[in-house]
Coordinates of C-alpha atoms in Angstrom, one line a residue:
X1 CA 97.2 23.3 57.3
X2 CA 100.4 23.4 59.5
X3 CA 103.7 25.3 58.2
X4 CA 106.9 23.6 57.7
X5 CA 109.3 23.6 60.5
X6 CA 112.9 22.2 60.6
X7 CA 115.5 21.5 63.3
X8 CA 119.0 21.1 62.5
X9 CA 120.8 19.0 65.3
X10 CA 124.6 19.6 65.0
X11 CA 126.9 17.5 67.4
X12 CA 129.5 19.8 69.0
X13 CA 133.2 19.2 68.0
X14 CA 132.1 15.7 67.4
X15 CA 135.2 13.7 67.3
X16 CA 136.6 15.3 70.3
X17 CA 133.3 14.7 72.0
X18 CA 133.3 11.0 71.3
X19 CA 136.8 10.8 72.8
X20 CA 135.6 12.7 75.9
X21 CA 132.8 10.4 76.6
X22 CA 135.1 7.6 77.4
X23 CA 138.0 9.7 78.7
X24 CA 136.7 12.3 81.1
X25 CA 140.3 13.5 81.8
X26 CA 139.9 15.4 78.4
X27 CA 136.9 17.6 79.7
X28 CA 138.0 21.3 79.8
X29 CA 141.2 20.6 78.1
X30 CA 142.6 21.5 74.5
X31 CA 141.9 18.5 72.3
X32 CA 142.7 18.0 68.5
X33 CA 141.8 14.8 66.6
X34 CA 143.6 14.5 63.3
X35 CA 142.9 13.2 59.7
X36 CA 144.2 10.1 58.2
X37 CA 147.9 9.4 58.8
X38 CA 147.8 11.8 61.7
X39 CA 147.8 14.7 59.2
X40 CA 145.7 17.7 59.5
X41 CA 143.2 18.9 62.4
X42 CA 139.7 17.7 61.7
X43 CA 138.2 18.3 65.0
X44 CA 139.1 20.8 67.8
X45 CA 137.7 21.5 71.2
X46 CA 136.6 25.0 72.1
X47 CA 139.9 25.2 74.0
X48 CA 142.2 24.2 71.2
X49 CA 140.7 26.5 68.5
X50 CA 142.6 29.5 69.7
X51 CA 145.9 28.0 68.9
X52 CA 145.4 25.4 66.0
X53 CA 143.2 26.3 62.8
X54 CA 140.9 23.9 61.2
X55 CA 142.5 21.7 58.5
X56 CA 146.0 22.7 59.7
X57 CA 148.9 20.2 59.3
X58 CA 149.7 19.6 62.8
X59 CA 153.5 19.2 62.1
X60 CA 153.5 22.9 61.7
X61 CA 152.3 23.7 65.1
X62 CA 154.4 21.4 67.3
X63 CA 155.4 24.3 69.4
X64 CA 151.9 25.4 70.1
X65 CA 150.9 21.8 71.0
X66 CA 153.9 21.6 73.4
X67 CA 153.4 25.0 75.0
X68 CA 149.7 24.7 75.5
X69 CA 149.6 21.0 76.6
X70 CA 147.3 20.3 73.7
X71 CA 146.3 16.6 73.6
X72 CA 146.6 15.2 69.8
X73 CA 144.5 12.1 69.0
X74 CA 144.3 10.1 65.8
X75 CA 141.0 9.5 64.3
X76 CA 139.0 6.5 65.5
X77 CA 136.3 6.1 63.0
X78 CA 135.0 3.0 64.2
X79 CA 133.9 4.7 67.5
X80 CA 132.7 7.8 65.8
X81 CA 130.5 6.0 63.5
X82 CA 128.9 4.0 66.1
X83 CA 128.4 7.1 68.5
X84 CA 126.8 8.9 65.2
X85 CA 124.5 5.8 64.8
X86 CA 123.4 6.1 68.6
X87 CA 122.6 9.7 68.4
X88 CA 120.6 9.5 65.1
X89 CA 118.6 6.6 66.6
X90 CA 117.6 8.8 69.5
X91 CA 116.7 11.7 67.4
X92 CA 114.6 9.4 65.5
X93 CA 112.3 9.2 68.4
X94 CA 111.5 12.9 68.1
X95 CA 110.2 13.3 64.9
X96 CA 108.3 11.2 62.2
X97 CA 110.6 12.2 59.5
X98 CA 114.3 13.0 59.6
X99 CA 117.3 13.5 57.2
X100 CA 120.8 12.6 58.3
X101 CA 122.7 15.2 56.7
X102 CA 126.2 14.1 57.8
X103 CA 127.9 12.0 60.5
X104 CA 127.2 14.8 63.0
X105 CA 124.2 16.6 61.7
X106 CA 120.8 15.7 60.8
X107 CA 117.7 17.7 60.0
X108 CA 114.2 17.0 61.8
X109 CA 110.9 17.7 60.6
X110 CA 108.8 19.5 63.4
X111 CA 105.9 20.3 61.0
X112 CA 102.7 20.1 63.2
X113 CA 104.5 20.8 66.4
X114 CA 103.5 24.6 66.3
X115 CA 101.4 24.0 69.4
X116 CA 104.0 23.3 71.7
X117 CA 107.1 25.4 72.8
X118 CA 109.6 24.7 70.3
X119 CA 112.7 26.0 72.1
X120 CA 111.6 23.7 75.2
X121 CA 111.1 20.8 72.9
X122 CA 114.7 21.5 71.4
X123 CA 116.2 21.7 75.3
X124 CA 114.5 18.2 75.6
X125 CA 116.0 16.7 72.6
X126 CA 119.4 18.1 73.5
X127 CA 119.2 16.9 77.2
X128 CA 118.2 13.4 76.1
X129 CA 121.1 13.2 73.6
X130 CA 123.5 14.3 76.1
X131 CA 122.2 12.0 78.9
X132 CA 121.9 8.8 76.8
X133 CA 125.3 9.3 74.9
X134 CA 127.3 12.0 76.5
X135 CA 127.5 14.1 73.2
X136 CA 126.7 17.7 73.4
X137 CA 124.7 19.1 70.6
X138 CA 123.5 22.5 69.1
X139 CA 119.9 22.9 67.8
X140 CA 118.4 25.5 65.6
X141 CA 114.9 25.7 64.5
X142 CA 113.4 27.5 61.7
X143 CA 110.5 27.5 59.1
X144 CA 113.2 26.3 56.3
X145 CA 116.4 24.5 56.3
X146 CA 118.5 27.4 55.8
X147 CA 116.8 29.2 58.6
X148 CA 117.3 26.2 60.8
X149 CA 121.1 26.3 59.8
X150 CA 121.2 30.0 60.8
X151 CA 119.4 29.4 64.0
X152 CA 122.0 26.6 64.6
X153 CA 125.0 28.9 64.1
X154 CA 123.2 31.4 66.7
X155 CA 122.8 28.7 69.2
X156 CA 126.4 27.5 68.9
X157 CA 127.8 31.0 69.1
X158 CA 125.9 32.5 71.8
X159 CA 126.4 31.0 75.3
X160 CA 123.5 32.2 77.0
X161 CA 120.9 30.3 74.7
X162 CA 122.0 27.0 76.3
X163 CA 122.7 25.3 72.8
X164 CA 119.0 26.1 71.3
X165 CA 117.6 28.5 69.4
X166 CA 114.3 29.0 67.6
X167 CA 114.2 31.7 64.9
X168 CA 110.6 30.6 63.9
X169 CA 108.5 33.7 64.2
X170 CA 111.4 35.5 66.1
X171 CA 110.7 39.4 66.0
X172 CA 114.5 40.0 65.7
X173 CA 115.0 37.8 62.7
X174 CA 116.2 40.6 60.6
X175 CA 118.5 41.7 63.2
X176 CA 120.0 38.1 63.5
X177 CA 120.4 38.0 59.5
X178 CA 122.1 41.2 59.4
X179 CA 124.9 39.7 61.5
X180 CA 125.5 36.7 59.2
X181 CA 128.1 37.1 56.8
X182 CA 126.9 36.2 53.0
X183 CA 129.9 33.7 53.3
X184 CA 128.6 31.7 56.1
X185 CA 125.0 31.4 54.5
X186 CA 124.4 27.8 53.7
X187 CA 124.2 27.2 50.1
X188 CA 126.4 30.3 49.1
X189 CA 129.6 29.0 47.7
X190 CA 133.0 30.9 47.4
X191 CA 132.0 31.8 43.7
X192 CA 128.8 33.2 44.7
X193 CA 130.0 35.1 47.6
X194 CA 132.5 37.1 45.3
X195 CA 129.8 37.7 42.8
X196 CA 127.2 39.0 45.6
X197 CA 129.9 41.1 47.5
X198 CA 130.8 42.7 44.2
X199 CA 127.2 43.8 44.1
X200 CA 127.2 45.1 47.6
X201 CA 125.5 42.1 49.2
X202 CA 127.5 41.4 52.3
X203 CA 124.9 39.8 55.0
X204 CA 122.0 37.4 54.8
X205 CA 119.8 40.2 55.3
X206 CA 121.3 42.0 52.2
X207 CA 120.3 39.0 50.3
X208 CA 116.7 38.6 51.5
X209 CA 116.1 42.2 50.5
X210 CA 117.4 41.7 47.1
X211 CA 115.0 41.3 44.2
X212 CA 114.6 37.9 42.7
X213 CA 115.5 38.9 39.3
X214 CA 118.7 40.2 40.5
X215 CA 119.4 37.1 42.2
X216 CA 118.4 34.9 39.4
X217 CA 120.6 36.9 37.1
X218 CA 123.8 36.9 39.2
X219 CA 123.7 33.6 40.9
X220 CA 122.6 29.9 40.4
X221 CA 119.2 28.4 41.0
X222 CA 120.7 27.3 44.3
X223 CA 121.4 31.0 45.2
X224 CA 117.8 31.8 44.3
X225 CA 116.5 28.9 46.6
X226 CA 118.8 30.1 49.4
X227 CA 117.3 33.5 49.3
X228 CA 113.8 32.4 49.3
X229 CA 114.5 30.1 52.2
X230 CA 115.9 33.1 54.0
X231 CA 112.6 34.8 53.4
X232 CA 110.7 31.8 55.1
X233 CA 109.6 30.0 52.1
X234 CA 110.5 26.6 52.2
X235 CA 112.2 25.2 49.0
X236 CA 114.5 22.5 50.1
X237 CA 112.7 19.4 51.4
X238 CA 114.1 16.7 53.6
X239 CA 115.7 14.1 51.6
X240 CA 115.8 10.3 52.0
X241 CA 119.2 9.4 50.8
X242 CA 119.3 8.6 47.3
X243 CA 121.1 5.4 46.1
X244 CA 124.8 6.1 45.6
X245 CA 125.8 6.4 42.0
X246 CA 129.3 5.2 43.0
X247 CA 131.2 4.1 46.0
X248 CA 134.9 4.9 46.4
X249 CA 137.3 3.3 49.1
X250 CA 141.0 4.3 49.4
X251 CA 143.4 5.4 51.9
X252 CA 146.9 6.5 51.9
X253 CA 149.3 4.0 53.3
X254 CA 151.1 4.5 56.7
X255 CA 154.4 4.1 54.5
X256 CA 155.2 3.6 51.0
X257 CA 154.4 0.0 49.7
X258 CA 156.1 -1.9 47.0
X259 CA 155.0 -5.4 47.0
X260 CA 152.1 -6.8 45.2
X261 CA 151.1 -8.9 48.4
X262 CA 150.8 -5.6 50.2
X263 CA 148.6 -4.1 47.4
X264 CA 146.5 -7.1 47.1
X265 CA 145.6 -6.8 50.8
X266 CA 144.9 -3.2 50.6
X267 CA 142.7 -3.7 47.7
X268 CA 140.9 -6.7 49.1
X269 CA 140.1 -4.7 52.4
X270 CA 138.8 -1.8 50.3
X271 CA 136.6 -4.0 48.1
X272 CA 135.2 -5.9 51.1
X273 CA 134.4 -2.4 52.7
X274 CA 132.5 -1.4 49.4
X275 CA 130.7 -4.6 49.4
X276 CA 129.5 -4.0 52.9
X277 CA 128.1 -0.6 51.8
X278 CA 126.6 -2.1 48.9
X279 CA 124.6 -4.4 51.0
X280 CA 123.9 -1.8 53.7
X281 CA 122.3 0.2 51.0
X282 CA 120.3 -2.7 49.6
X283 CA 122.4 -2.2 46.3
X284 CA 124.5 -4.2 43.7
X285 CA 127.2 -2.9 41.5
X286 CA 127.9 -3.7 37.8
X287 CA 131.3 -2.0 37.4
X288 CA 134.6 -2.1 39.6
X289 CA 137.8 -0.4 38.9
X290 CA 140.8 0.0 41.0
X291 CA 143.8 2.7 41.1
X292 CA 147.2 3.0 42.3
X293 CA 149.4 6.0 43.0
X294 CA 152.8 6.9 43.9
X295 CA 153.6 9.9 46.3
X296 CA 154.0 13.0 43.9
X297 CA 155.5 15.0 46.6
X298 CA 158.6 12.6 46.8
X299 CA 161.6 12.7 44.5
X300 CA 161.2 9.1 43.4
X301 CA 160.1 7.4 40.2
X302 CA 156.0 8.2 39.5
X303 CA 153.6 5.7 38.4
X304 CA 149.7 6.3 38.5
X305 CA 147.4 4.0 37.0
X306 CA 143.9 2.8 37.0
X307 CA 141.8 0.2 35.2
X308 CA 138.3 -1.1 35.6
X309 CA 135.8 -3.6 34.0
X310 CA 131.9 -4.4 33.8
X311 CA 130.9 -7.5 35.8
X312 CA 129.0 -10.5 34.1
X313 CA 126.6 -9.9 36.7
X314 CA 125.9 -7.1 39.1
X315 CA 126.5 -8.0 42.6
X316 CA 127.4 -7.4 46.2
X317 CA 128.9 -10.7 47.0
X318 CA 132.4 -10.0 48.4
X319 CA 134.2 -12.9 47.2
X320 CA 133.4 -12.2 43.5
X321 CA 134.0 -8.5 43.8
X322 CA 137.6 -9.3 45.6
X323 CA 138.5 -11.7 42.7
X324 CA 137.7 -9.2 39.9
X325 CA 139.5 -6.4 41.9
X326 CA 142.7 -8.5 42.3
X327 CA 142.7 -9.4 38.6
X328 CA 142.6 -5.8 37.8
X329 CA 145.4 -5.3 40.1
X330 CA 147.7 -7.6 38.7
X331 CA 146.9 -6.0 35.2
X332 CA 148.1 -2.6 36.2
X333 CA 150.8 -3.5 38.9
X334 CA 154.6 -2.4 38.3
X335 CA 157.3 -3.4 40.4
X336 CA 160.1 -1.0 41.5
X337 CA 157.6 1.8 42.4
X338 CA 156.9 3.0 45.8
X339 CA 153.2 3.3 46.1
X340 CA 151.4 5.9 48.5
X341 CA 147.8 5.1 47.8
X342 CA 145.5 2.4 46.3
X343 CA 141.7 2.2 46.1
X344 CA 138.6 0.9 44.5
X345 CA 135.6 2.4 43.0
X346 CA 132.0 0.6 42.6
X347 CA 129.8 1.8 40.0
X348 CA 126.6 1.1 37.8
X349 CA 124.9 0.6 41.0
X350 CA 121.1 -0.4 41.1
X351 CA 118.8 -1.8 43.8
X352 CA 119.5 -5.4 44.5
X353 CA 116.0 -6.3 43.3
X354 CA 116.9 -5.6 39.8
X355 CA 119.4 -8.0 39.4
X356 CA 119.5 -9.9 36.0
X357 CA 120.0 -13.6 36.0
X358 CA 122.0 -15.4 33.6
X359 CA 122.7 -18.9 32.5
X360 CA 125.8 -19.2 34.8
X361 CA 123.8 -18.3 38.2
X362 CA 120.7 -19.8 39.2
X363 CA 118.2 -18.1 41.7
X364 CA 119.4 -20.7 44.2
X365 CA 123.1 -19.8 43.8
X366 CA 122.3 -16.0 44.6
X367 CA 120.1 -16.9 47.5
X368 CA 123.1 -19.1 49.0
X369 CA 125.4 -16.0 48.4
X370 CA 123.0 -13.5 50.0
X371 CA 122.6 -15.7 53.2
X372 CA 126.2 -16.2 53.5
X373 CA 126.9 -12.3 53.3
X374 CA 124.0 -11.8 55.6
X375 CA 125.4 -14.0 58.2
X376 CA 128.8 -12.5 58.0
X377 CA 127.5 -8.9 58.2
X378 CA 125.3 -9.8 61.3
X379 CA 128.3 -11.2 63.0
X380 CA 130.5 -8.2 62.3
X381 CA 127.6 -5.9 63.4
X382 CA 127.2 -7.7 66.8
X383 CA 130.7 -8.6 67.5
X384 CA 132.5 -5.7 65.8
X385 CA 134.1 -5.0 62.3
X386 CA 136.5 -7.8 61.1
X387 CA 135.3 -10.3 63.5
X388 CA 135.1 -12.3 60.4
X389 CA 137.3 -11.2 57.6
X390 CA 138.9 -12.4 54.4
X391 CA 142.4 -13.8 54.6
X392 CA 143.3 -12.0 51.6
X393 CA 142.8 -8.6 53.1
X394 CA 145.7 -9.4 55.7
X395 CA 146.1 -9.9 59.2
X396 CA 148.8 -7.3 60.5
X397 CA 148.2 -5.0 57.7
X398 CA 151.5 -3.3 58.4
X399 CA 150.5 -0.8 55.4
X400 CA 147.9 0.6 57.2
X401 CA 147.7 4.4 57.9
X402 CA 149.7 6.0 60.8
X403 CA 147.4 6.3 64.0
X404 CA 150.0 6.9 66.6
X405 CA 147.5 8.3 69.2
X406 CA 144.4 5.9 68.5
X407 CA 141.9 5.5 71.3
X408 CA 140.1 2.1 72.0
X409 CA 137.1 0.9 70.3
X410 CA 135.0 1.3 73.3
X411 CA 131.4 0.5 71.9
X412 CA 132.4 -2.1 69.2
X413 CA 135.0 -4.3 70.8
X414 CA 134.7 -6.5 74.0
X415 CA 138.4 -6.2 74.3
X416 CA 138.2 -2.5 74.6
X417 CA 135.5 -2.1 77.1
X418 CA 136.5 0.3 79.9
X419 CA 137.2 -1.5 83.2
X420 CA 136.0 -0.2 86.4
X421 CA 138.5 -1.2 89.2
X422 CA 137.1 -1.6 92.8

């Protein structure tokens, strides 16, 4: 019986790497990608890390940006999402089982691959992803997901390894674990870190050498699983993404919004996005709520409120969800306030095949709605998001978040395709 083996593939500085694929002039230059409304640094190139901390509000580092000629870009989520899908599609060719852990990370099952050189296989994966997408990745391989995380960290921090490190059966494993701070171990949060350090446990190796009874007493079940994983005992399997319990869509506005019309557009857009996510997951929602918030950091009248309702019939049909969301908005909207944020939440989510019919909707009605949504989703997938959109979600959307340095949608918009001039 083959032992479990996992590989963690992590895209390097993913947002920055996506920008560099279509703008090679950024290679070797300090680059920072910002969060919503151009607020904080959420991705940094290696060249920028010495000056700009992760999560730092960029307005506090204006001098550093100017003095070091750091290129600052707005987040282009359309581009990043599409590039992520391409990377994950490639990775799926290298394993029979994979867990997409985040937009830039995936765990691959390599169980049964013991007969091959795992490091070479990792290099093949890395080279293929780079060749087909232009995205550099780091790969860590180990007999548990936690050890794969450790190996990935080593691969990323050690230039001589070429981006791939296999800790599986490595004779230097204890030495490697002794160099990993307990705070950097996957699954050990800040609360457990404080407890463990107070007990003299400072590294991953210290945790491995601690008795199970002690760990069970001073940490959580997750802490115990983490310790076992570091010992090479697999306790955390790959997960197929479970159905979401709720879907939340919201964004801060680029500037404060006062009118009901602008808020209606924003709520309609967020509801449409939530409905798309429902259909993507093969789900329907039975409850919807909306919320409004003013800016608590401004010396202006404050008003925050939310409301929700159960639907007569669970659905992912966008027009019905938008109609309900706008009715909820009218219920809580108050004139005279400057709103900073609005959003929606879809809950009571179940698989679409569990829909309950009622006397007002026949199976034929539901089929027509499903066919219409399928057609809209296919068109928007092929031709780019919002090729078909709902008029109530607005056209100009002047309330949208600030993105002063937004790159083009190179992979999803015909108008933004790079042009090669003769």
